[in-house]
């Protein structure tokens, strides 16, 4: 039994159904998506302003699809591989994201991801460009399975810091490569083996090359609310059953503490395993942090992003004197998430204070004039129990990043724990490119 129709739960429900397992999927809400739902304008107003009267000049409510957990997918990344593996792509239309940017010394720059872009980038001086070019050429030629391309280095032994030191790159260059290309959320990666760091940078470069767009990211038309529903359809095709609006889903345990079923409205459905988000089993999770974010409706793109209708800007922690990065996310009517001429922007970060407004100010200031702004914080939880002992598999809360890599790693980790198998995602991505291009 899967509880909650958040994105992670829906992906798992789809994967498990395709595997031939019998799945019952329930949600206490009367809508799909849980924490990761998309709201129209009236729903947004109800949630943040407590009334259902948004100003008329913002346009019609149903033209808005405002994601509550906004994230872009890497064109060559794990989420896309899962979508292709499960054939969910037939229910979705993706469109490339226009731009990927990084904040450095008070300005916004396009993120260079290849040797050619490195030579053009105003982020670096002339000598630094040459050093960066050598770094990017190494990454482009790198193949994990071909030791010849490792140039005699044991990348599982040397740290990312030792590897980067060979190229004598400046701190600011390391900052944007680590945070805006490898998408590391803090500087801990520098002390980890270099292999993971190199693979992350390579994934970025390959995703960028895939559609020849201005960024490595793609995003579904009509917003992320489409994703849980697509996986729900998939699960239904394979015999999964869905029930929305099931109040007080109570997980039942036997004397030995193992799950035996779920009770709602006086009826108990029996099962061997339960998959859910943290809200269904609050006594089996622990709080590990808090996300602060601002949701903005604007009438213009983010300034200094080449008029990109959709874009991500990463503000590395060091640039703001923080412990964690800040993320700007923008999409617009070009992805059918707002009426013509309107843009939806988000500023998110791991909260370090109890004052989201002043904490998010550096990101909100970059946006320029906003028509409307909403602030909120939510707690992040992770499971604190032994899933092998009670057969309950709980997803982690969504983090502040505006891309899907950490989300999907959690799903695949849960899948392996539930089934004892590792999912094979070595799919042919070229066939999928054609559909996304269209």
Tab-separated table of N, CA and C in Angstrom, residues 1 3 26 246-252 261-269:
chain	number	residue	atom	x	y	z
A	1	UNK	N	0.860	-1.189	0.000
A	1	UNK	CA	0.000	0.000	0.000
A	1	UNK	C	0.895	1.237	0.000
A	3	UNK	N	0.954	5.295	0.462
A	3	UNK	CA	0.166	6.379	1.053
A	3	UNK	C	0.727	7.726	0.616
A	26	UNK	N	-3.330	5.161	-1.800
A	26	UNK	CA	-4.333	5.978	-1.116
A	26	UNK	C	-3.764	7.351	-0.756
A	246	UNK	N	-9.111	9.678	1.235
A	246	UNK	CA	-9.276	8.638	2.265
A	246	UNK	C	-8.737	9.197	3.583
A	247	UNK	N	-9.626	9.661	4.479
A	247	UNK	CA	-9.152	10.325	5.698
A	247	UNK	C	-8.505	9.352	6.682
A	248	UNK	N	-7.691	9.887	7.573
A	248	UNK	CA	-7.076	9.114	8.674
A	248	UNK	C	-6.560	7.741	8.244
A	249	UNK	N	-5.688	7.722	7.253
A	249	UNK	CA	-5.088	6.432	6.869
A	249	UNK	C	-4.183	5.985	8.021
A	250	UNK	N	-4.621	4.986	8.779
A	250	UNK	CA	-3.859	4.552	9.952
A	250	UNK	C	-3.125	3.263	9.622
A	251	UNK	N	-1.805	3.288	9.760
A	251	UNK	CA	-1.008	2.087	9.467
A	251	UNK	C	-1.117	1.131	10.658
A	252	UNK	N	-1.442	-0.151	10.377
A	252	UNK	CA	-1.636	-1.160	11.435
A	252	UNK	C	-0.417	-2.079	11.523
A	261	UNK	N	-1.309	-3.744	7.553
A	261	UNK	CA	-2.352	-3.155	6.726
A	261	UNK	C	-2.559	-1.686	7.038
A	262	UNK	N	-3.586	-1.100	6.387
A	262	UNK	CA	-3.924	0.304	6.592
A	262	UNK	C	-5.434	0.415	6.775
A	263	UNK	N	-5.859	1.156	7.817
A	263	UNK	CA	-7.287	1.337	8.082
A	263	UNK	C	-7.712	2.756	7.723
A	264	UNK	N	-8.827	2.861	6.986
A	264	UNK	CA	-9.433	4.164	6.710
A	264	UNK	C	-10.941	3.988	6.705
A	265	UNK	N	-11.627	4.890	7.367
A	265	UNK	CA	-13.100	4.854	7.424
A	265	UNK	C	-13.626	3.478	7.830
A	266	UNK	N	-12.981	2.867	8.847
A	266	UNK	CA	-13.480	1.607	9.389
A	266	UNK	C	-13.134	0.364	8.591
A	267	UNK	N	-12.496	0.533	7.425
A	267	UNK	CA	-12.102	-0.639	6.621
A	267	UNK	C	-10.591	-0.803	6.668
A	268	UNK	N	-10.131	-2.054	6.768
A	268	UNK	CA	-8.689	-2.299	6.767
A	268	UNK	C	-8.291	-3.067	5.509
A	269	UNK	N	-7.335	-2.504	4.793
A	269	UNK	CA	-6.757	-3.225	3.647
A	269	UNK	C	-5.458	-3.850	4.123
